[in-house]
mmCIF file of C-alpha atoms in Angstrom:
data_model
loop_
_atom_site.group_PDB
_atom_site.id
_atom_site.type_symbol
_atom_site.label_atom_id
_atom_site.label_comp_id
_atom_site.label_asym_id
_atom_site.label_seq_id
_atom_site.Cartn_x
_atom_site.Cartn_y
_atom_site.Cartn_z
ATOM 1 C CA UNK Y 17 -106.436 62.424 65.987
ATOM 2 C CA UNK Y 18 -104.519 65.343 66.623
ATOM 3 C CA UNK Y 19 -100.654 64.295 66.481
ATOM 4 C CA UNK Y 20 -98.486 66.614 68.503
ATOM 5 C CA UNK Y 21 -94.433 66.409 66.951
ATOM 6 C CA UNK Y 22 -91.438 68.035 68.791
ATOM 7 C CA UNK Y 23 -90.861 68.161 72.755
ATOM 8 C CA UNK Y 24 -90.197 70.235 76.056
ATOM 9 C CA UNK Y 25 -86.991 70.874 76.720
ATOM 10 C CA UNK Y 26 -86.154 74.225 79.183
ATOM 11 C CA UNK Y 27 -86.505 76.323 76.913
ATOM 12 C CA UNK Y 28 -90.286 75.680 75.898
ATOM 13 C CA UNK Y 29 -92.501 73.712 74.382
ATOM 14 C CA UNK Y 30 -91.817 73.614 71.325
ATOM 15 C CA UNK Y 31 -95.052 71.203 69.279
ATOM 16 C CA UNK Y 32 -96.171 70.907 65.255
ATOM 17 C CA UNK Y 33 -99.467 69.881 66.018
ATOM 18 C CA UNK Y 34 -101.292 68.303 62.957
ATOM 19 C CA UNK Y 35 -104.998 67.789 63.101
ATOM 20 C CA UNK Y 36 -105.411 64.314 61.084
ATOM 21 C CA UNK Y 37 -109.218 64.435 60.800
ATOM 22 C CA UNK Y 38 -108.973 67.362 59.256
ATOM 23 C CA UNK Y 39 -105.649 66.760 57.234
ATOM 24 C CA UNK Y 40 -107.841 63.807 55.583
ATOM 25 C CA UNK Y 41 -109.730 66.166 53.783
ATOM 26 C CA UNK Y 42 -107.356 67.961 51.707
ATOM 27 C CA UNK Y 43 -106.288 66.708 48.254
ATOM 28 C CA UNK Y 44 -102.547 69.115 47.685
ATOM 29 C CA UNK Y 45 -100.495 68.634 50.767
ATOM 30 C CA UNK Y 46 -99.535 72.207 50.104
ATOM 31 C CA UNK Y 47 -97.539 72.115 53.030
ATOM 32 C CA UNK Y 48 -95.105 69.455 52.211
ATOM 33 C CA UNK Y 49 -94.000 72.087 49.212
ATOM 34 C CA UNK Y 50 -94.112 75.029 51.267
ATOM 35 C CA UNK Y 51 -92.300 73.740 53.971
ATOM 36 C CA UNK Y 52 -88.624 75.997 53.115
ATOM 37 C CA UNK Y 53 -86.661 73.110 55.056
ATOM 38 C CA UNK Y 54 -88.757 70.156 53.498
ATOM 39 C CA UNK Y 55 -89.855 69.105 57.280
ATOM 40 C CA UNK Y 56 -93.744 67.746 55.578
ATOM 41 C CA UNK Y 57 -93.773 64.410 54.582
ATOM 42 C CA UNK Y 58 -97.070 62.494 53.090
ATOM 43 C CA UNK Y 59 -97.293 59.146 55.091
ATOM 44 C CA UNK Y 60 -100.816 56.304 55.418
ATOM 45 C CA UNK Y 61 -100.420 56.498 59.153
ATOM 46 C CA UNK Y 62 -102.148 53.227 61.874
ATOM 47 C CA UNK Y 63 -105.643 54.300 60.657
ATOM 48 C CA UNK Y 64 -104.829 53.874 56.569
ATOM 49 C CA UNK Y 65 -105.424 56.885 56.379
ATOM 50 C CA UNK Y 66 -103.302 59.435 54.604
ATOM 51 C CA UNK Y 67 -102.003 62.683 56.380
ATOM 52 C CA UNK Y 68 -99.204 64.797 56.952
ATOM 53 C CA UNK Y 69 -96.557 64.068 59.584
ATOM 54 C CA UNK Y 70 -92.967 65.743 60.212
ATOM 55 C CA UNK Y 71 -90.172 63.848 59.106
ATOM 56 C CA UNK Y 72 -87.935 62.099 61.724
ATOM 57 C CA UNK Y 73 -84.560 63.812 61.883
ATOM 58 C CA UNK Y 74 -86.938 66.698 61.901
ATOM 59 C CA UNK Y 75 -89.372 65.989 64.682
ATOM 60 C CA UNK Y 76 -85.545 66.587 67.926
ATOM 61 C CA UNK Y 77 -85.496 70.136 65.806
ATOM 62 C CA UNK Y 78 -88.178 71.673 65.219
ATOM 63 C CA UNK Y 79 -86.876 74.968 67.305
ATOM 64 C CA UNK Y 80 -84.102 75.261 65.272
ATOM 65 C CA UNK Y 81 -85.847 74.365 61.436
ATOM 66 C CA UNK Y 82 -89.030 76.776 62.668
ATOM 67 C CA UNK Y 83 -86.343 79.762 63.512
ATOM 68 C CA UNK Y 84 -86.136 81.006 59.592
ATOM 69 C CA UNK Y 85 -90.046 81.377 59.145
ATOM 70 C CA UNK Y 86 -90.180 82.695 63.005
ATOM 71 C CA UNK Y 87 -88.329 86.087 63.190
ATOM 72 C CA UNK Y 88 -88.372 87.856 66.199
ATOM 73 C CA UNK Y 89 -90.304 91.318 64.783
ATOM 74 C CA UNK Y 90 -92.303 91.618 61.780
ATOM 75 C CA UNK Y 91 -93.111 87.518 61.952
ATOM 76 C CA UNK Y 92 -94.997 87.095 58.268
ATOM 77 C CA UNK Y 93 -97.414 84.329 57.872
ATOM 78 C CA UNK Y 94 -95.936 80.658 58.238
ATOM 79 C CA UNK Y 95 -96.035 79.422 55.103
ATOM 80 C CA UNK Y 96 -97.079 75.825 56.505
ATOM 81 C CA UNK Y 97 -99.586 77.470 58.036
ATOM 82 C CA UNK Y 98 -100.429 79.219 55.496
ATOM 83 C CA UNK Y 99 -100.488 76.486 52.898
ATOM 84 C CA UNK Y 100 -102.275 74.456 54.391
ATOM 85 C CA UNK Y 101 -106.124 75.271 53.521
ATOM 86 C CA UNK Y 102 -108.207 72.987 55.594
ATOM 87 C CA UNK Y 103 -105.894 74.563 59.214
ATOM 88 C CA UNK Y 104 -104.920 71.481 59.990
ATOM 89 C CA UNK Y 105 -101.043 72.477 61.174
ATOM 90 C CA UNK Y 106 -100.752 74.443 64.435
ATOM 91 C CA UNK Y 107 -97.713 75.990 66.447
ATOM 92 C CA UNK Y 108 -97.185 75.892 70.178
ATOM 93 C CA UNK Y 109 -94.745 78.551 70.428
ATOM 94 C CA UNK N 7 -89.073 46.625 70.424
ATOM 95 C CA UNK N 8 -87.552 48.870 73.125
ATOM 96 C CA UNK N 9 -84.870 50.851 73.926
ATOM 97 C CA UNK N 10 -84.125 48.798 76.323
ATOM 98 C CA UNK N 11 -86.096 45.352 76.519
ATOM 99 C CA UNK N 12 -87.912 43.654 73.926
ATOM 100 C CA UNK N 13 -90.414 42.338 74.176
ATOM 101 C CA UNK N 14 -93.076 38.965 72.916
ATOM 102 C CA UNK N 15 -96.108 38.623 73.346
ATOM 103 C CA UNK N 16 -97.960 35.654 71.546
ATOM 104 C CA UNK N 17 -101.927 36.302 71.486
ATOM 105 C CA UNK N 18 -104.001 33.766 70.425
ATOM 106 C CA UNK N 19 -107.608 33.516 70.579
ATOM 107 C CA UNK N 20 -108.850 36.227 73.149
ATOM 108 C CA UNK N 21 -106.199 35.608 75.638
ATOM 109 C CA UNK N 22 -102.298 36.468 75.815
ATOM 110 C CA UNK N 23 -100.643 32.729 75.778
ATOM 111 C CA UNK N 24 -96.900 34.075 76.481
ATOM 112 C CA UNK N 25 -95.286 36.643 77.097
ATOM 113 C CA UNK N 26 -91.258 37.007 77.059
ATOM 114 C CA UNK N 27 -88.412 39.704 77.151
ATOM 115 C CA UNK N 28 -84.891 39.804 76.083
ATOM 116 C CA UNK N 29 -82.706 42.883 76.988
ATOM 117 C CA UNK N 30 -81.844 45.299 73.351
ATOM 118 C CA UNK N 31 -77.989 45.559 74.503
ATOM 119 C CA UNK N 32 -76.186 45.878 71.564
ATOM 120 C CA UNK N 33 -77.333 44.011 69.575
ATOM 121 C CA UNK N 34 -81.157 44.256 69.416
ATOM 122 C CA UNK N 35 -81.889 42.221 66.456
ATOM 123 C CA UNK N 36 -80.069 39.079 68.195
ATOM 124 C CA UNK N 37 -81.960 40.288 71.292
ATOM 125 C CA UNK N 38 -85.804 39.465 69.266
ATOM 126 C CA UNK N 39 -84.897 36.763 67.679
ATOM 127 C CA UNK N 40 -84.053 35.343 70.503
ATOM 128 C CA UNK N 41 -87.753 36.840 72.593
ATOM 129 C CA UNK N 42 -89.020 35.360 70.114
ATOM 130 C CA UNK N 43 -87.793 31.589 69.657
ATOM 131 C CA UNK N 44 -88.505 31.783 73.966
ATOM 132 C CA UNK N 45 -91.644 33.237 73.098
ATOM 133 C CA UNK N 46 -92.468 29.662 70.718
ATOM 134 C CA UNK N 47 -90.741 27.570 72.738
ATOM 135 C CA UNK N 48 -92.579 28.172 76.034
ATOM 136 C CA UNK N 49 -96.076 28.454 73.922
ATOM 137 C CA UNK N 50 -95.133 25.257 72.259
ATOM 138 C CA UNK N 51 -96.050 26.077 68.887
ATOM 139 C CA UNK N 52 -93.956 26.274 65.142
ATOM 140 C CA UNK N 53 -93.726 28.810 63.614
ATOM 141 C CA UNK N 54 -95.541 27.820 60.585
ATOM 142 C CA UNK N 55 -98.702 28.114 63.533
ATOM 143 C CA UNK N 56 -98.504 31.534 63.481
ATOM 144 C CA UNK N 57 -100.259 33.594 61.259
ATOM 145 C CA UNK N 58 -98.998 37.408 61.561
ATOM 146 C CA UNK N 59 -96.629 39.375 63.554
ATOM 147 C CA UNK N 60 -96.261 42.973 64.232
ATOM 148 C CA UNK N 61 -93.399 45.226 66.227
ATOM 149 C CA UNK N 62 -94.054 47.698 67.361
ATOM 150 C CA UNK N 63 -91.368 50.269 69.416
ATOM 151 C CA UNK N 64 -88.612 52.894 68.870
ATOM 152 C CA UNK N 65 -87.041 49.639 66.897
ATOM 153 C CA UNK N 66 -90.111 48.693 65.164
ATOM 154 C CA UNK N 67 -89.232 49.336 61.555
ATOM 155 C CA UNK N 68 -85.717 47.095 61.369
ATOM 156 C CA UNK N 69 -88.011 44.427 63.468
ATOM 157 C CA UNK N 70 -86.975 40.753 62.538
ATOM 158 C CA UNK N 71 -90.024 38.168 61.926
ATOM 159 C CA UNK N 72 -92.398 41.126 61.602
ATOM 160 C CA UNK N 73 -94.767 41.514 58.458
ATOM 161 C CA UNK N 74 -95.416 44.715 59.685
ATOM 162 C CA UNK N 75 -95.400 47.940 62.295
ATOM 163 C CA UNK N 76 -97.628 49.359 63.981
ATOM 164 C CA UNK N 77 -96.423 52.913 66.080
ATOM 165 C CA UNK N 78 -96.107 52.911 70.022
ATOM 166 C CA UNK N 79 -99.263 55.729 70.280
ATOM 167 C CA UNK N 80 -101.763 53.292 68.783
ATOM 168 C CA UNK N 81 -100.491 50.294 69.786
ATOM 169 C CA UNK N 82 -100.246 51.814 73.730
ATOM 170 C CA UNK N 83 -104.410 53.167 72.834
ATOM 171 C CA UNK N 84 -105.369 49.703 71.433
ATOM 172 C CA UNK N 85 -103.404 47.973 74.233
ATOM 173 C CA UNK N 86 -104.977 49.154 76.867
ATOM 174 C CA UNK N 87 -108.151 49.525 76.003
ATOM 175 C CA UNK N 88 -108.933 45.529 75.568
ATOM 176 C CA UNK N 89 -107.594 45.641 79.421
ATOM 177 C CA UNK N 90 -108.897 49.101 80.928
ATOM 178 C CA UNK N 91 -112.299 50.034 78.410
ATOM 179 C CA UNK N 92 -113.179 53.154 80.448
ATOM 180 C CA UNK N 93 -108.628 53.654 80.691
ATOM 181 C CA UNK N 94 -109.323 57.284 78.675
ATOM 182 C CA UNK N 95 -105.587 58.251 79.199
ATOM 183 C CA UNK N 96 -102.549 56.305 79.081
ATOM 184 C CA UNK N 97 -99.358 57.317 79.699
ATOM 185 C CA UNK N 98 -96.451 55.578 78.555
ATOM 186 C CA UNK N 99 -92.796 55.853 80.073
ATOM 187 C CA UNK N 100 -89.943 54.016 78.692
ATOM 188 C CA UNK N 101 -86.238 54.415 78.365
ATOM 189 C CA UNK N 102 -85.591 56.766 76.347
ATOM 190 C CA UNK N 103 -89.240 58.036 75.876
ATOM 191 C CA UNK N 104 -92.625 59.853 76.898
ATOM 192 C CA UNK N 105 -95.590 59.542 75.649
ATOM 193 C CA UNK N 106 -99.255 60.658 76.977
ATOM 194 C CA UNK N 107 -102.115 59.043 74.460
ATOM 195 C CA UNK N 108 -105.919 60.830 74.601
ATOM 196 C CA UNK N 109 -107.698 57.395 72.943
ATOM 197 C CA UNK N 110 -111.552 57.069 72.297
ATOM 198 C CA UNK N 111 -114.133 54.248 74.331
ATOM 199 C CA UNK N 112 -112.440 52.272 71.146
ATOM 200 C CA UNK N 113 -109.068 52.775 71.637
ATOM 201 C CA UNK N 114 -108.780 55.144 68.341
ATOM 202 C CA UNK N 115 -105.937 58.341 69.675
ATOM 203 C CA UNK N 116 -107.441 60.851 69.246
ATOM 204 C CA UNK N 117 -104.017 62.900 70.465
ATOM 205 C CA UNK N 118 -100.834 62.170 71.408
ATOM 206 C CA UNK N 119 -97.782 64.213 72.282
ATOM 207 C CA UNK N 120 -93.878 62.478 72.566
ATOM 208 C CA UNK N 121 -91.212 63.687 74.806
ATOM 209 C CA UNK N 122 -88.286 62.381 72.462
ATOM 210 C CA UNK N 123 -85.801 64.343 73.422
ATOM 211 C CA UNK N 124 -84.921 65.085 76.855
ATOM 212 C CA UNK N 125 -83.216 62.282 78.969
ATOM 213 C CA UNK N 126 -84.785 63.978 82.072
ATOM 214 C CA UNK N 127 -88.588 63.143 81.224
ATOM 215 C CA UNK N 128 -87.743 59.432 80.559
ATOM 216 C CA UNK N 129 -86.313 56.093 82.831
ATOM 217 C CA UNK N 130 -83.316 55.915 81.714
ATOM 218 C CA UNK N 131 -82.834 59.571 84.238
ATOM 219 C CA UNK N 132 -83.238 57.289 87.048
ATOM 220 C CA UNK N 133 -80.911 54.711 85.847
ATOM 221 C CA UNK N 134 -78.342 56.557 85.818
ATOM 222 C CA UNK N 135 -78.951 58.266 89.404
ATOM 223 C CA UNK N 136 -79.809 55.621 91.076
ATOM 224 C CA UNK N 137 -75.936 54.182 89.629
ATOM 225 C CA UNK N 138 -74.867 57.081 91.082
ATOM 226 C CA UNK N 139 -76.481 56.867 93.918
ATOM 227 C CA UNK N 140 -75.084 53.360 94.525
ATOM 228 C CA UNK N 141 -78.448 51.512 94.781
ATOM 229 C CA UNK N 142 -80.139 49.025 92.851
ATOM 230 C CA UNK N 143 -82.758 50.210 90.186
ATOM 231 C CA UNK N 144 -85.095 48.123 91.283
ATOM 232 C CA UNK N 145 -85.004 49.738 95.100
ATOM 233 C CA UNK N 146 -84.115 53.063 93.598
ATOM 234 C CA UNK N 147 -88.096 53.441 93.441
ATOM 235 C CA UNK N 148 -89.570 52.084 97.220
ATOM 236 C CA UNK N 149 -86.356 53.617 98.839
ATOM 237 C CA UNK N 150 -89.180 57.418 97.195
ATOM 238 C CA UNK N 151 -91.439 56.439 98.928
ATOM 239 C CA UNK N 152 -89.539 57.348 102.229
ATOM 240 C CA UNK N 153 -89.311 59.903 101.613
ATOM 241 C CA UNK N 154 -92.097 62.936 103.120
ATOM 242 C CA UNK N 155 -89.566 66.086 101.383
ATOM 243 C CA UNK N 156 -90.058 67.592 98.025
ATOM 244 C CA UNK N 157 -86.896 69.315 96.755
ATOM 245 C CA UNK N 158 -86.900 71.132 93.606
ATOM 246 C CA UNK N 159 -84.650 69.441 91.054
ATOM 247 C CA UNK N 160 -84.683 72.575 88.373
ATOM 248 C CA UNK N 161 -82.528 71.879 86.119
ATOM 249 C CA UNK N 162 -84.677 71.363 83.195
ATOM 250 C CA UNK N 163 -81.367 68.519 81.315
ATOM 251 C CA UNK N 164 -80.668 65.555 82.666
ATOM 252 C CA UNK N 165 -77.233 66.212 82.716
ATOM 253 C CA UNK N 166 -77.366 69.828 84.596
ATOM 254 C CA UNK N 167 -79.581 67.511 87.264
ATOM 255 C CA UNK N 168 -77.096 65.033 87.861
ATOM 256 C CA UNK N 169 -75.009 67.910 88.942
ATOM 257 C CA UNK N 170 -77.744 68.834 90.981
ATOM 258 C CA UNK N 171 -77.704 65.233 92.482
ATOM 259 C CA UNK N 172 -74.205 65.283 92.894
ATOM 260 C CA UNK N 173 -74.651 68.704 95.295
ATOM 261 C CA UNK N 174 -77.264 67.100 97.479
ATOM 262 C CA UNK N 175 -75.020 64.075 98.054
ATOM 263 C CA UNK N 176 -72.299 66.160 98.563
ATOM 264 C CA UNK N 177 -74.917 68.414 101.473
ATOM 265 C CA UNK N 178 -75.574 65.056 102.825
ATOM 266 C CA UNK N 179 -79.527 65.114 101.686
ATOM 267 C CA UNK N 180 -80.478 61.058 103.056
ATOM 268 C CA UNK N 181 -80.661 59.328 99.389
ATOM 269 C CA UNK N 182 -84.679 58.616 99.332
ATOM 270 C CA UNK N 183 -84.947 62.192 99.970
ATOM 271 C CA UNK N 184 -82.937 62.628 96.866
ATOM 272 C CA UNK N 185 -85.266 60.015 94.977
ATOM 273 C CA UNK N 186 -88.057 61.353 95.608
ATOM 274 C CA UNK N 187 -86.863 64.189 93.899
ATOM 275 C CA UNK N 188 -85.419 62.422 90.805
ATOM 276 C CA UNK N 189 -88.922 61.017 90.408
ATOM 277 C CA UNK N 190 -90.608 64.402 91.259
ATOM 278 C CA UNK N 191 -88.558 65.579 88.858
ATOM 279 C CA UNK N 192 -89.400 63.205 85.611
ATOM 280 C CA UNK N 193 -93.454 63.678 86.621
ATOM 281 C CA UNK N 194 -92.994 67.523 86.448
ATOM 282 C CA UNK N 195 -91.635 66.950 82.939
ATOM 283 C CA UNK N 196 -94.494 64.109 82.327
ATOM 284 C CA UNK N 197 -96.762 65.754 83.608
ATOM 285 C CA UNK N 198 -96.530 69.153 81.516
ATOM 286 C CA UNK N 199 -96.333 66.196 78.655
ATOM 287 C CA UNK N 200 -99.534 64.667 79.150
ATOM 288 C CA UNK N 201 -101.464 68.165 79.744
ATOM 289 C CA UNK N 202 -101.102 69.040 76.017
ATOM 290 C CA UNK N 203 -103.148 66.869 75.150
ATOM 291 C CA UNK N 204 -105.325 66.228 78.295
ATOM 292 C CA UNK N 205 -106.274 64.599 80.884
ATOM 293 C CA UNK N 206 -109.582 62.550 81.339
ATOM 294 C CA UNK N 207 -110.286 59.591 83.758
ATOM 295 C CA UNK N 208 -109.366 57.115 83.287
ATOM 296 C CA UNK N 209 -105.506 57.391 83.925
ATOM 297 C CA UNK N 210 -103.446 54.415 83.463
ATOM 298 C CA UNK N 211 -99.624 54.190 83.124
ATOM 299 C CA UNK N 212 -97.354 51.821 81.044
ATOM 300 C CA UNK N 213 -93.981 51.053 80.121
ATOM 301 C CA UNK N 214 -90.569 50.073 81.734
ATOM 302 C CA UNK N 215 -91.414 53.089 83.781
ATOM 303 C CA UNK N 216 -94.444 51.481 85.541
ATOM 304 C CA UNK N 217 -92.730 48.962 88.053
ATOM 305 C CA UNK N 218 -91.203 52.187 89.368
ATOM 306 C CA UNK N 219 -93.579 52.633 92.870
ATOM 307 C CA UNK N 220 -91.931 55.817 93.184
ATOM 308 C CA UNK N 221 -92.642 57.594 89.480
ATOM 309 C CA UNK N 222 -96.042 56.139 89.962
ATOM 310 C CA UNK N 223 -96.534 58.058 92.726
ATOM 311 C CA UNK N 224 -94.680 60.898 92.079
ATOM 312 C CA UNK N 225 -96.512 61.017 88.291
ATOM 313 C CA UNK N 226 -100.543 60.633 91.107
ATOM 314 C CA UNK N 227 -99.756 63.286 93.231
ATOM 315 C CA UNK N 228 -98.402 65.446 89.810
ATOM 316 C CA UNK N 229 -101.338 65.003 88.164
ATOM 317 C CA UNK N 230 -103.546 64.868 91.185
ATOM 318 C CA UNK N 231 -105.426 61.920 89.830
ATOM 319 C CA UNK N 232 -105.680 58.446 90.564
ATOM 320 C CA UNK N 233 -102.855 56.463 88.231
ATOM 321 C CA UNK N 234 -103.673 53.198 87.625
ATOM 322 C CA UNK N 235 -100.825 50.935 86.269
ATOM 323 C CA UNK N 236 -102.146 46.831 84.952
ATOM 324 C CA UNK N 237 -100.549 44.038 84.535
ATOM 325 C CA UNK N 238 -97.211 43.470 82.783
ATOM 326 C CA UNK N 239 -97.700 47.233 82.290
ATOM 327 C CA UNK N 240 -94.453 47.121 79.784
ATOM 328 C CA UNK N 241 -96.159 44.686 77.994
ATOM 329 C CA UNK N 242 -99.281 46.658 76.815
ATOM 330 C CA UNK N 243 -97.718 48.140 73.461
ATOM 331 C CA UNK N 244 -97.328 44.489 72.518
ATOM 332 C CA UNK N 245 -100.807 43.861 73.528
ATOM 333 C CA UNK N 246 -102.191 46.502 70.854
ATOM 334 C CA UNK N 247 -99.459 45.111 68.637
ATOM 335 C CA UNK N 248 -100.772 41.773 68.811
ATOM 336 C CA UNK N 249 -104.769 42.634 68.622
ATOM 337 C CA UNK N 250 -104.391 44.712 65.623
ATOM 338 C CA UNK N 251 -102.119 42.185 63.742
ATOM 339 C CA UNK N 252 -105.016 39.784 64.500
ATOM 340 C CA UNK N 253 -107.936 42.235 63.067
ATOM 341 C CA UNK N 254 -105.476 42.449 59.772
ATOM 342 C CA UNK N 255 -105.176 38.856 60.121
ATOM 343 C CA UNK N 256 -108.635 38.229 59.273
#
């Protein structure tokens, strides 16, 4: 399952996509500790799988919460994407 | 446990026994208790006869009587799969949220996106404009079907869009054209979200806004495909939760 957390508004589409089918295979969940603002959590989804998700209080402001990791120029690799060894995390912007 | 209405559905032996609903208002938990009691009374069953209770929706974590909860996304996919097994894209538009779910032949979620931030892509926007135009909400959808003129609404935000509606009113724009513009604006936001997960036919619309024929028309035009609205569309999430509750009881 591809879970898209985020929103659209007048300034664009801001979604963090987690491919839970890839996420299931991950044993260390490096995304949780890699995110500087702690946006990620591990949940048991509706299919009883342990997967990463974006915490509820971050879903409506991902654009702003992710801002420090996304400078306008010389953008480094995103820590959550780098830490996610199964390659389950992607950002729409 | 919807943002606007609390729905209760009793399911037994593969069929729906009863459906009840109460406006959530300021006391959603009390409304849930009332809807639950009404469902038991209408079905003529005691609470001890109920095998399992699952909640879904915005307030699912606080639902009284519920032994467990399931997300709106999984409930929608499971519910629509039970009624319309050919549906692969289910769009759920309620009072405060819109969701697009791509589901498998078994009713499992493949992909989903939720708009839980923008009021301009949810049912409460139609309510606000219907109130401003002094048109009953029940007539607002039908009114828009009388229009043949597309007026683009440029504002991306419900608050600014309401300002645009006021400008249209001052410009003596017919109410039917304003109603269509509003439905087209909401539909365009939902269409954009649906395209994110992909449009796989058949497409079904559920949730309270599916009762609005103006929005169904706008969404069909926006998606360029036929959108089916199942019977009792606002209860599909409750149906899915009931089906999952039944499966987990066994």
